[in-house]
Amino acid sequence: MKVLVATEKPFAKVAVDGIRKEIEAAGYELVLLEKYTDKAQLLDAVKDANAIIIRSDIVDAEVLDAAKELKIVVRAGAGYDNVDLAAATAHNVCVMNTPGQNSNAVAELALGMMVYAVRNFYSGTSGTELMGKKLGIHAYGNVGRNVARVAKGFGMEVYAYDAFCPKEVIEKDGVKAVGSAEELYKTCQVVSLHIPATAETKNSINYALLKDMPKGAMLVNTARKEVINEAELIKLMEDRADFKYITDIMPAANAEFAEKFAGRYFSTPKKMGAQTAEANINAGIAAAQQIVGFLKDGCEKFRVNK
Ligand code: NAD
């Protein structure tokens, strides 16, 4: 069996070593395609691969057509909107993600960016504190739960809304569950976004939802840029001089945000929520283990194209 690691942005060496150990211990061969610059290289590399580990790499119908021997693709990470799930299902290819492996990294960054913003981007001027503020967690999945854990340590009053997670599950963590996204945004001065990018959520964070946030509102986005209706967020920030937008996923309209909203807009230069040594190693090794579990025992626990 041939397992391909296809990463435009490679894993750290220690993660690749861990992946290799898992794959070779199972008696399989590991092949690396790192820092590729052209899709043709990927199309060539997938030809005889039985399994592929990717990061943000695009696996579309063309890649799946070229991968005649492919049985499984594992996205080392949480979001899998870079894989064409319908095409994978049509090609009889199992797609998995590695949930939870990078969620502490993303949560720590979300809280770090909150502190950075309320302390006026470390300008040396007097800021405000997070303690006592109401934090709304929009989607109580792996990242959302870690944000709740850390935010409670800061003394924040934590609320959450999740379309699919039962209220009791949220409340057993000492977090107040609300019944709708609208209620969450009306209640909380700070909202941290953790919804996946789906047909339903894309563009869903819009003017109507954000306009009723309390005075001094701040939206923190470590989810996906596609969930934001950027034109409407710009309009809202023009109408509300008290509103801050902080993200590690640079908006398409970054230049406009930066020019118009200096002092209340911040984006990291590159997506970096999961960019820690720990998350890199955890997600890479989990991907390798899931491939071995699938190929040897048919384990489909983390399958996302059911
Ligand atoms: P997860 O799958 O554990 O949790 C997602 C949660 O969203 C689930 O609880 C689900 O019930 C909820 N949900 C789905 N649709 C919803 C909707 N319409 N309204 C409300 N809730 C909804 O995923 P996670 O590990 O917590 O990651 C969340 C997202 O964060 C990922 O999908 C990914 O897009 C993003 N992410 C970003 C980075 C980064 O580097 N910035 C890293 C990891 C994940």
mmCIF file of C-alpha atoms and ligand atoms in Angstrom:
data_model
loop_
_atom_site.group_PDB
_atom_site.id
_atom_site.type_symbol
_atom_site.label_atom_id
_atom_site.label_comp_id
_atom_site.label_asym_id
_atom_site.label_seq_id
_atom_site.Cartn_x
_atom_site.Cartn_y
_atom_site.Cartn_z
ATOM 1 C CA MET A 1 0.000 0.000 0.000
ATOM 2 C CA LYS A 2 1.294 3.433 -0.905
ATOM 3 C CA VAL A 3 0.475 6.386 1.365
ATOM 4 C CA LEU A 4 1.135 9.819 -0.137
ATOM 5 C CA VAL A 5 1.631 12.937 1.982
ATOM 6 C CA ALA A 6 0.743 15.774 -0.413
ATOM 7 C CA THR A 7 1.387 19.098 1.266
ATOM 8 C CA GLU A 8 1.874 22.405 -0.498
ATOM 9 C CA LYS A 9 2.769 23.724 2.965
ATOM 10 C CA PRO A 10 4.694 20.809 4.507
ATOM 11 C CA PHE A 11 4.351 19.375 7.990
ATOM 12 C CA ALA A 12 7.219 19.983 10.419
ATOM 13 C CA LYS A 13 9.961 17.337 10.113
ATOM 14 C CA VAL A 14 9.076 15.844 13.498
ATOM 15 C CA ALA A 15 5.476 15.340 12.287
ATOM 16 C CA VAL A 16 6.649 13.668 9.059
ATOM 17 C CA ASP A 17 8.893 11.389 11.123
ATOM 18 C CA GLY A 18 5.883 10.439 13.275
ATOM 19 C CA ILE A 19 3.726 9.791 10.206
ATOM 20 C CA ARG A 20 6.471 7.657 8.647
ATOM 21 C CA LYS A 21 6.774 5.585 11.823
ATOM 22 C CA GLU A 22 3.026 4.790 11.845
ATOM 23 C CA ILE A 23 2.863 4.008 8.121
ATOM 24 C CA GLU A 24 5.994 1.867 7.979
ATOM 25 C CA ALA A 25 5.070 -0.019 11.163
ATOM 26 C CA ALA A 26 1.913 -1.088 9.322
ATOM 27 C CA GLY A 27 4.055 -2.370 6.441
ATOM 28 C CA TYR A 28 3.083 0.397 4.023
ATOM 29 C CA GLU A 29 5.232 2.724 1.929
ATOM 30 C CA LEU A 30 5.322 6.477 2.571
ATOM 31 C CA VAL A 31 5.809 8.896 -0.328
ATOM 32 C CA LEU A 32 6.205 12.660 0.101
ATOM 33 C CA LEU A 33 5.131 15.425 -2.266
ATOM 34 C CA GLU A 34 6.004 18.621 -0.431
ATOM 35 C CA LYS A 35 5.995 22.275 -1.515
ATOM 36 C CA TYR A 36 4.557 21.439 -4.921
ATOM 37 C CA THR A 37 3.919 24.495 -7.046
ATOM 38 C CA ASP A 38 1.804 23.052 -9.821
ATOM 39 C CA LYS A 39 -1.366 20.962 -9.801
ATOM 40 C CA ALA A 40 0.235 18.719 -12.481
ATOM 41 C CA GLN A 41 2.719 17.512 -9.839
ATOM 42 C CA LEU A 42 -0.165 16.510 -7.567
ATOM 43 C CA LEU A 43 -2.024 14.785 -10.427
ATOM 44 C CA ASP A 44 1.105 12.769 -11.193
ATOM 45 C CA ALA A 45 1.829 11.885 -7.548
ATOM 46 C CA VAL A 46 -1.685 10.590 -6.806
ATOM 47 C CA LYS A 47 -1.698 8.112 -9.733
ATOM 48 C CA ASP A 48 -0.679 5.049 -7.698
ATOM 49 C CA ALA A 49 -1.513 6.265 -4.163
ATOM 50 C CA ASN A 50 -3.886 4.120 -2.089
ATOM 51 C CA ALA A 51 -4.184 6.755 0.643
ATOM 52 C CA ILE A 52 -3.411 10.468 0.808
ATOM 53 C CA ILE A 53 -2.752 12.786 3.742
ATOM 54 C CA ILE A 54 -3.333 16.476 2.963
ATOM 55 C CA ARG A 55 -3.481 19.784 4.822
ATOM 56 C CA SER A 56 -5.188 22.722 3.039
ATOM 57 C CA ASP A 57 -4.477 21.085 -0.327
ATOM 58 C CA ILE A 58 -7.329 20.952 -2.826
ATOM 59 C CA VAL A 59 -8.692 17.504 -3.670
ATOM 60 C CA ASP A 60 -11.244 18.029 -6.417
ATOM 61 C CA ALA A 61 -12.836 15.806 -9.074
ATOM 62 C CA GLU A 62 -9.758 16.133 -11.337
ATOM 63 C CA VAL A 63 -7.437 14.869 -8.576
ATOM 64 C CA LEU A 64 -9.848 12.036 -7.770
ATOM 65 C CA ASP A 65 -10.074 11.074 -11.469
ATOM 66 C CA ALA A 66 -6.269 10.835 -11.605
ATOM 67 C CA ALA A 67 -6.057 8.756 -8.397
ATOM 68 C CA LYS A 68 -7.224 5.418 -9.763
ATOM 69 C CA GLU A 69 -6.027 3.336 -6.780
ATOM 70 C CA LEU A 70 -7.235 5.723 -4.074
ATOM 71 C CA LYS A 71 -9.277 4.434 -1.131
ATOM 72 C CA ILE A 72 -8.980 7.198 1.474
ATOM 73 C CA VAL A 73 -8.065 10.891 1.851
ATOM 74 C CA VAL A 74 -7.392 12.273 5.323
ATOM 75 C CA ARG A 75 -7.370 16.008 5.862
ATOM 76 C CA ALA A 76 -4.965 16.566 8.780
ATOM 77 C CA GLY A 77 -7.027 19.268 10.461
ATOM 78 C CA ALA A 78 -10.634 20.142 11.199
ATOM 79 C CA GLY A 79 -12.133 21.962 8.190
ATOM 80 C CA TYR A 80 -12.498 19.788 5.069
ATOM 81 C CA ASP A 81 -14.043 22.312 2.695
ATOM 82 C CA ASN A 82 -10.948 21.813 0.474
ATOM 83 C CA VAL A 83 -12.152 18.309 -0.484
ATOM 84 C CA ASP A 84 -14.964 17.718 -2.978
ATOM 85 C CA LEU A 85 -16.983 15.295 -0.846
ATOM 86 C CA ALA A 86 -19.592 14.473 -3.497
ATOM 87 C CA ALA A 87 -16.871 13.629 -6.039
ATOM 88 C CA ALA A 88 -15.047 11.513 -3.429
ATOM 89 C CA THR A 89 -18.231 9.571 -2.692
ATOM 90 C CA ALA A 90 -18.824 9.093 -6.428
ATOM 91 C CA HIS A 91 -15.261 7.696 -6.706
ATOM 92 C CA ASN A 92 -15.865 5.420 -3.693
ATOM 93 C CA VAL A 93 -13.171 7.230 -1.704
ATOM 94 C CA CYS A 94 -13.513 7.655 2.062
ATOM 95 C CA VAL A 95 -12.758 11.184 3.344
ATOM 96 C CA MET A 96 -11.819 11.863 6.974
ATOM 97 C CA ASN A 97 -10.636 14.828 9.027
ATOM 98 C CA THR A 98 -8.745 14.656 12.329
ATOM 99 C CA PRO A 99 -11.120 16.450 14.713
ATOM 100 C CA GLY A 100 -9.826 17.892 17.953
ATOM 101 C CA GLN A 101 -6.124 17.616 17.166
ATOM 102 C CA ASN A 102 -5.597 21.347 16.653
ATOM 103 C CA SER A 103 -8.446 22.776 18.700
ATOM 104 C CA ASN A 104 -6.396 23.910 21.704
ATOM 105 C CA ALA A 105 -4.007 25.748 19.357
ATOM 106 C CA VAL A 106 -6.894 27.623 17.725
ATOM 107 C CA ALA A 107 -8.519 28.396 21.081
ATOM 108 C CA GLU A 108 -5.319 29.816 22.543
ATOM 109 C CA LEU A 109 -4.917 32.047 19.485
ATOM 110 C CA ALA A 110 -8.537 33.259 19.724
ATOM 111 C CA LEU A 111 -8.073 34.306 23.358
ATOM 112 C CA GLY A 112 -4.639 35.769 22.578
ATOM 113 C CA MET A 113 -6.132 37.917 19.822
ATOM 114 C CA MET A 114 -8.926 39.044 22.178
ATOM 115 C CA VAL A 115 -6.373 40.279 24.715
ATOM 116 C CA TYR A 116 -4.368 41.935 21.921
ATOM 117 C CA ALA A 117 -7.474 43.798 20.731
ATOM 118 C CA VAL A 118 -8.810 44.961 24.108
ATOM 119 C CA ARG A 119 -5.295 46.207 24.981
ATOM 120 C CA ASN A 120 -5.285 48.370 21.843
ATOM 121 C CA PHE A 121 -2.896 46.150 19.892
ATOM 122 C CA TYR A 122 -0.170 46.554 22.527
ATOM 123 C CA SER A 123 0.233 50.225 21.644
ATOM 124 C CA GLY A 124 1.034 51.192 25.214
ATOM 125 C CA THR A 125 -2.292 53.012 25.624
ATOM 126 C CA SER A 126 -4.836 52.133 28.311
ATOM 127 C CA GLY A 127 -7.218 49.352 27.274
ATOM 128 C CA THR A 128 -9.923 47.186 28.844
ATOM 129 C CA GLU A 129 -10.065 43.688 30.376
ATOM 130 C CA LEU A 130 -11.793 40.475 29.383
ATOM 131 C CA MET A 131 -12.827 39.567 32.945
ATOM 132 C CA GLY A 132 -16.567 39.972 33.454
ATOM 133 C CA LYS A 133 -17.296 40.415 29.734
ATOM 134 C CA LYS A 134 -19.876 38.231 28.023
ATOM 135 C CA LEU A 135 -18.268 35.934 25.468
ATOM 136 C CA GLY A 136 -20.475 34.242 22.862
ATOM 137 C CA ILE A 137 -19.160 31.047 21.327
ATOM 138 C CA HIS A 138 -20.766 30.492 17.942
ATOM 139 C CA ALA A 139 -20.592 26.695 17.475
ATOM 140 C CA TYR A 140 -19.684 24.518 20.410
ATOM 141 C CA GLY A 141 -17.449 21.953 18.695
ATOM 142 C CA ASN A 142 -13.867 21.009 19.501
ATOM 143 C CA VAL A 143 -12.488 24.541 19.178
ATOM 144 C CA GLY A 144 -15.513 26.195 20.817
ATOM 145 C CA ARG A 145 -15.195 23.946 23.887
ATOM 146 C CA ASN A 146 -11.526 24.812 24.301
ATOM 147 C CA VAL A 147 -12.325 28.509 23.957
ATOM 148 C CA ALA A 148 -14.915 28.103 26.740
ATOM 149 C CA ARG A 149 -12.347 26.383 28.978
ATOM 150 C CA VAL A 150 -9.727 29.098 28.528
ATOM 151 C CA ALA A 151 -12.219 32.006 28.659
ATOM 152 C CA LYS A 152 -13.565 30.799 32.004
ATOM 153 C CA GLY A 153 -10.004 31.058 33.323
ATOM 154 C CA PHE A 154 -10.042 34.708 32.268
ATOM 155 C CA GLY A 155 -13.236 35.206 34.285
ATOM 156 C CA MET A 156 -15.449 35.763 31.245
ATOM 157 C CA GLU A 157 -19.170 34.978 31.345
ATOM 158 C CA VAL A 158 -19.449 32.331 28.649
ATOM 159 C CA TYR A 159 -22.467 31.746 26.377
ATOM 160 C CA ALA A 160 -22.742 29.384 23.413
ATOM 161 C CA TYR A 161 -24.990 28.547 20.500
ATOM 162 C CA ASP A 162 -24.665 25.411 18.399
ATOM 163 C CA ALA A 163 -27.239 24.275 15.854
ATOM 164 C CA PHE A 164 -26.612 20.586 16.551
ATOM 165 C CA CYS A 165 -25.135 20.264 20.047
ATOM 166 C CA PRO A 166 -27.804 19.691 22.759
ATOM 167 C CA LYS A 167 -28.179 22.443 25.382
ATOM 168 C CA GLU A 168 -27.460 19.979 28.214
ATOM 169 C CA VAL A 169 -24.020 19.201 26.759
ATOM 170 C CA ILE A 170 -23.165 22.911 26.678
ATOM 171 C CA GLU A 171 -24.537 23.587 30.148
ATOM 172 C CA LYS A 172 -22.724 20.736 31.841
ATOM 173 C CA ASP A 173 -19.519 22.701 31.065
ATOM 174 C CA GLY A 174 -20.847 25.669 33.049
ATOM 175 C CA VAL A 175 -21.605 27.553 29.815
ATOM 176 C CA LYS A 176 -24.987 29.249 29.203
ATOM 177 C CA ALA A 177 -26.693 27.771 26.137
ATOM 178 C CA VAL A 178 -28.840 30.144 24.059
ATOM 179 C CA GLY A 179 -31.498 29.134 21.549
ATOM 180 C CA SER A 180 -30.348 31.017 18.436
ATOM 181 C CA ALA A 181 -27.425 32.807 16.820
ATOM 182 C CA GLU A 182 -29.454 36.047 17.000
ATOM 183 C CA GLU A 183 -29.784 35.732 20.782
ATOM 184 C CA LEU A 184 -26.062 35.016 21.158
ATOM 185 C CA TYR A 185 -25.039 38.148 19.230
ATOM 186 C CA LYS A 186 -27.589 40.331 21.065
ATOM 187 C CA THR A 187 -26.293 39.119 24.426
ATOM 188 C CA CYS A 188 -22.514 39.087 24.002
ATOM 189 C CA GLN A 189 -20.044 41.916 23.577
ATOM 190 C CA VAL A 190 -17.407 39.503 22.264
ATOM 191 C CA VAL A 191 -18.309 36.708 19.838
ATOM 192 C CA SER A 192 -15.842 34.001 18.825
ATOM 193 C CA LEU A 193 -16.757 32.204 15.600
ATOM 194 C CA HIS A 194 -16.286 28.437 15.256
ATOM 195 C CA ILE A 195 -18.811 27.354 12.628
ATOM 196 C CA PRO A 196 -17.591 25.291 9.663
ATOM 197 C CA ALA A 197 -17.905 26.710 6.133
ATOM 198 C CA THR A 198 -20.930 24.932 4.657
ATOM 199 C CA ALA A 199 -23.576 25.856 2.092
ATOM 200 C CA GLU A 200 -25.709 27.011 5.029
ATOM 201 C CA THR A 201 -23.083 29.043 6.896
ATOM 202 C CA LYS A 202 -21.294 30.765 3.997
ATOM 203 C CA ASN A 203 -21.977 34.535 4.094
ATOM 204 C CA SER A 204 -24.229 33.986 7.130
ATOM 205 C CA ILE A 205 -22.408 36.432 9.433
ATOM 206 C CA ASN A 206 -24.068 39.532 8.112
ATOM 207 C CA TYR A 207 -25.272 43.017 9.000
ATOM 208 C CA ALA A 208 -28.592 41.862 10.460
ATOM 209 C CA LEU A 209 -26.862 39.481 12.881
ATOM 210 C CA LEU A 210 -24.079 41.850 13.981
ATOM 211 C CA LYS A 211 -26.004 45.106 14.254
ATOM 212 C CA ASP A 212 -27.540 44.337 17.652
ATOM 213 C CA MET A 213 -24.309 43.361 19.418
ATOM 214 C CA PRO A 214 -23.792 45.424 22.600
ATOM 215 C CA LYS A 215 -21.676 48.582 22.596
ATOM 216 C CA GLY A 216 -17.929 47.983 22.250
ATOM 217 C CA ALA A 217 -18.574 44.797 20.280
ATOM 218 C CA MET A 218 -15.833 42.560 18.945
ATOM 219 C CA LEU A 219 -16.059 39.687 16.466
ATOM 220 C CA VAL A 220 -13.196 37.191 16.519
ATOM 221 C CA ASN A 221 -13.010 34.864 13.525
ATOM 222 C CA THR A 222 -10.759 31.822 13.583
ATOM 223 C CA ALA A 223 -13.281 29.758 11.572
ATOM 224 C CA ARG A 224 -13.269 30.552 7.834
ATOM 225 C CA LYS A 225 -13.387 33.810 5.873
ATOM 226 C CA GLU A 226 -16.208 32.447 3.681
ATOM 227 C CA VAL A 227 -18.704 32.550 6.569
ATOM 228 C CA ILE A 228 -18.429 36.345 6.716
ATOM 229 C CA ASN A 229 -20.453 38.568 4.422
ATOM 230 C CA GLU A 230 -17.545 40.968 3.964
ATOM 231 C CA ALA A 231 -19.478 43.734 2.189
ATOM 232 C CA GLU A 232 -22.027 43.806 5.018
ATOM 233 C CA LEU A 233 -19.330 43.690 7.722
ATOM 234 C CA ILE A 234 -17.645 46.702 6.107
ATOM 235 C CA LYS A 235 -20.983 48.560 6.045
ATOM 236 C CA LEU A 236 -21.574 47.687 9.704
ATOM 237 C CA MET A 237 -18.108 48.881 10.757
ATOM 238 C CA GLU A 238 -18.728 52.121 8.832
ATOM 239 C CA ASP A 239 -22.002 52.569 10.740
ATOM 240 C CA ARG A 240 -20.576 51.498 14.131
ATOM 241 C CA ALA A 241 -17.292 53.128 15.149
ATOM 242 C CA ASP A 242 -17.227 50.955 18.302
ATOM 243 C CA PHE A 243 -17.042 47.625 16.410
ATOM 244 C CA LYS A 244 -13.800 45.608 16.179
ATOM 245 C CA TYR A 245 -13.055 42.714 13.794
ATOM 246 C CA ILE A 246 -10.141 40.380 14.587
ATOM 247 C CA THR A 247 -9.203 37.335 12.528
ATOM 248 C CA ASP A 248 -6.459 34.900 11.584
ATOM 249 C CA ILE A 249 -8.058 34.386 8.174
ATOM 250 C CA MET A 250 -7.344 37.393 6.008
ATOM 251 C CA PRO A 251 -10.498 38.720 4.343
ATOM 252 C CA ALA A 252 -10.587 39.070 0.543
ATOM 253 C CA ALA A 253 -11.098 42.804 1.211
ATOM 254 C CA ASN A 254 -8.140 43.032 3.621
ATOM 255 C CA ALA A 255 -6.804 46.281 2.106
ATOM 256 C CA GLU A 256 -10.186 47.986 2.501
ATOM 257 C CA PHE A 257 -10.603 46.791 6.104
ATOM 258 C CA ALA A 258 -7.060 47.917 6.982
ATOM 259 C CA GLU A 259 -7.472 51.336 5.386
ATOM 260 C CA LYS A 260 -10.938 52.122 6.734
ATOM 261 C CA PHE A 261 -10.750 50.599 10.202
ATOM 262 C CA ALA A 262 -7.269 51.257 11.556
ATOM 263 C CA GLY A 263 -7.194 50.630 15.292
ATOM 264 C CA ARG A 264 -10.181 48.252 15.260
ATOM 265 C CA TYR A 265 -9.287 45.689 12.605
ATOM 266 C CA PHE A 266 -6.566 43.069 12.735
ATOM 267 C CA SER A 267 -5.702 40.088 10.569
ATOM 268 C CA THR A 268 -2.669 37.832 10.851
ATOM 269 C CA PRO A 269 -0.740 37.752 7.556
ATOM 270 C CA LYS A 270 -1.399 34.004 7.171
ATOM 271 C CA LYS A 271 -3.956 31.579 8.632
ATOM 272 C CA MET A 272 -2.241 30.490 11.821
ATOM 273 C CA GLY A 273 -4.766 29.123 14.321
ATOM 274 C CA ALA A 274 -3.453 25.586 13.970
ATOM 275 C CA GLN A 275 0.158 26.570 13.331
ATOM 276 C CA THR A 276 1.812 25.115 16.400
ATOM 277 C CA ALA A 277 4.333 22.318 16.681
ATOM 278 C CA GLU A 278 1.892 20.373 18.866
ATOM 279 C CA ALA A 279 -1.081 20.677 16.486
ATOM 280 C CA ASN A 280 1.078 19.825 13.495
ATOM 281 C CA ILE A 281 2.384 16.642 15.102
ATOM 282 C CA ASN A 282 -0.972 15.615 16.604
ATOM 283 C CA ALA A 283 -2.932 16.063 13.359
ATOM 284 C CA GLY A 284 -0.276 14.389 11.166
ATOM 285 C CA ILE A 285 0.065 11.337 13.385
ATOM 286 C CA ALA A 286 -3.708 11.040 13.863
ATOM 287 C CA ALA A 287 -4.107 11.101 10.058
ATOM 288 C CA ALA A 288 -1.570 8.272 9.694
ATOM 289 C CA GLN A 289 -3.251 6.222 12.436
ATOM 290 C CA GLN A 290 -6.686 6.733 10.874
ATOM 291 C CA ILE A 291 -5.368 5.522 7.503
ATOM 292 C CA VAL A 292 -3.896 2.393 9.070
ATOM 293 C CA GLY A 293 -7.137 1.775 11.004
ATOM 294 C CA PHE A 294 -9.173 2.148 7.821
ATOM 295 C CA LEU A 295 -6.971 0.033 5.545
ATOM 296 C CA LYS A 296 -6.379 -2.745 8.108
ATOM 297 C CA ASP A 297 -9.673 -2.856 10.023
ATOM 298 C CA GLY A 298 -12.149 -0.823 7.957
ATOM 299 C CA CYS A 299 -12.516 1.715 10.790
ATOM 300 C CA GLU A 300 -14.524 4.706 9.510
ATOM 301 C CA LYS A 301 -14.917 6.589 12.800
ATOM 302 C CA PHE A 302 -13.900 9.982 11.418
ATOM 303 C CA ARG A 303 -15.466 9.597 7.967
ATOM 304 C CA VAL A 304 -17.095 12.853 6.808
ATOM 305 C CA ASN A 305 -18.620 11.711 3.483
ATOM 306 C CA LYS A 306 -21.097 9.222 4.905
HETATM 307 P P1 NAD B 1 -16.024 20.761 14.972
HETATM 308 O O1 NAD B 1 -16.513 19.959 13.815
HETATM 309 O O2 NAD B 1 -15.502 20.072 16.166
HETATM 310 O O3 NAD B 1 -17.188 21.753 15.462
HETATM 311 C C1 NAD B 1 -18.016 22.461 14.586
HETATM 312 C C2 NAD B 1 -19.312 22.747 15.349
HETATM 313 O O4 NAD B 1 -20.117 23.572 14.501
HETATM 314 C C3 NAD B 1 -20.139 21.499 15.666
HETATM 315 O O5 NAD B 1 -20.402 21.438 17.055
HETATM 316 C C4 NAD B 1 -21.422 21.706 14.855
HETATM 317 O O6 NAD B 1 -22.557 21.202 15.528
HETATM 318 C C5 NAD B 1 -21.468 23.214 14.743
HETATM 319 N N1 NAD B 1 -22.243 23.722 13.629
HETATM 320 C C6 NAD B 1 -22.261 23.266 12.354
HETATM 321 N N2 NAD B 1 -23.083 24.028 11.601
HETATM 322 C C7 NAD B 1 -23.584 24.991 12.433
HETATM 323 C C8 NAD B 1 -24.487 26.065 12.240
HETATM 324 N N3 NAD B 1 -25.052 26.301 11.052
HETATM 325 N N4 NAD B 1 -24.771 26.861 13.308
HETATM 326 C C9 NAD B 1 -24.221 26.611 14.525
HETATM 327 N N5 NAD B 1 -23.376 25.595 14.770
HETATM 328 C C10 NAD B 1 -23.048 24.799 13.719
HETATM 329 O O7 NAD B 1 -14.913 21.724 14.343
HETATM 330 P P2 NAD B 1 -13.792 22.520 15.155
HETATM 331 O O8 NAD B 1 -12.585 21.688 15.280
HETATM 332 O O9 NAD B 1 -14.406 23.119 16.356
HETATM 333 O O10 NAD B 1 -13.454 23.662 14.094
HETATM 334 C C11 NAD B 1 -14.435 24.616 13.753
HETATM 335 C C12 NAD B 1 -14.038 25.295 12.480
HETATM 336 O O11 NAD B 1 -12.863 26.078 12.725
HETATM 337 C C13 NAD B 1 -13.600 24.316 11.369
HETATM 338 O O12 NAD B 1 -14.687 23.871 10.589
HETATM 339 C C14 NAD B 1 -12.629 25.120 10.562
HETATM 340 O O13 NAD B 1 -13.331 25.763 9.531
HETATM 341 C C15 NAD B 1 -12.100 26.165 11.544
HETATM 342 N N6 NAD B 1 -10.684 25.948 11.896
HETATM 343 C C16 NAD B 1 -9.816 26.960 11.669
HETATM 344 C C17 NAD B 1 -8.489 26.811 12.011
HETATM 345 C C18 NAD B 1 -7.527 27.942 11.828
HETATM 346 O O14 NAD B 1 -6.353 27.685 11.600
HETATM 347 N N7 NAD B 1 -7.976 29.170 11.963
HETATM 348 C C19 NAD B 1 -8.044 25.593 12.535
HETATM 349 C C20 NAD B 1 -8.967 24.599 12.804
HETATM 350 C C21 NAD B 1 -10.290 24.787 12.483
#
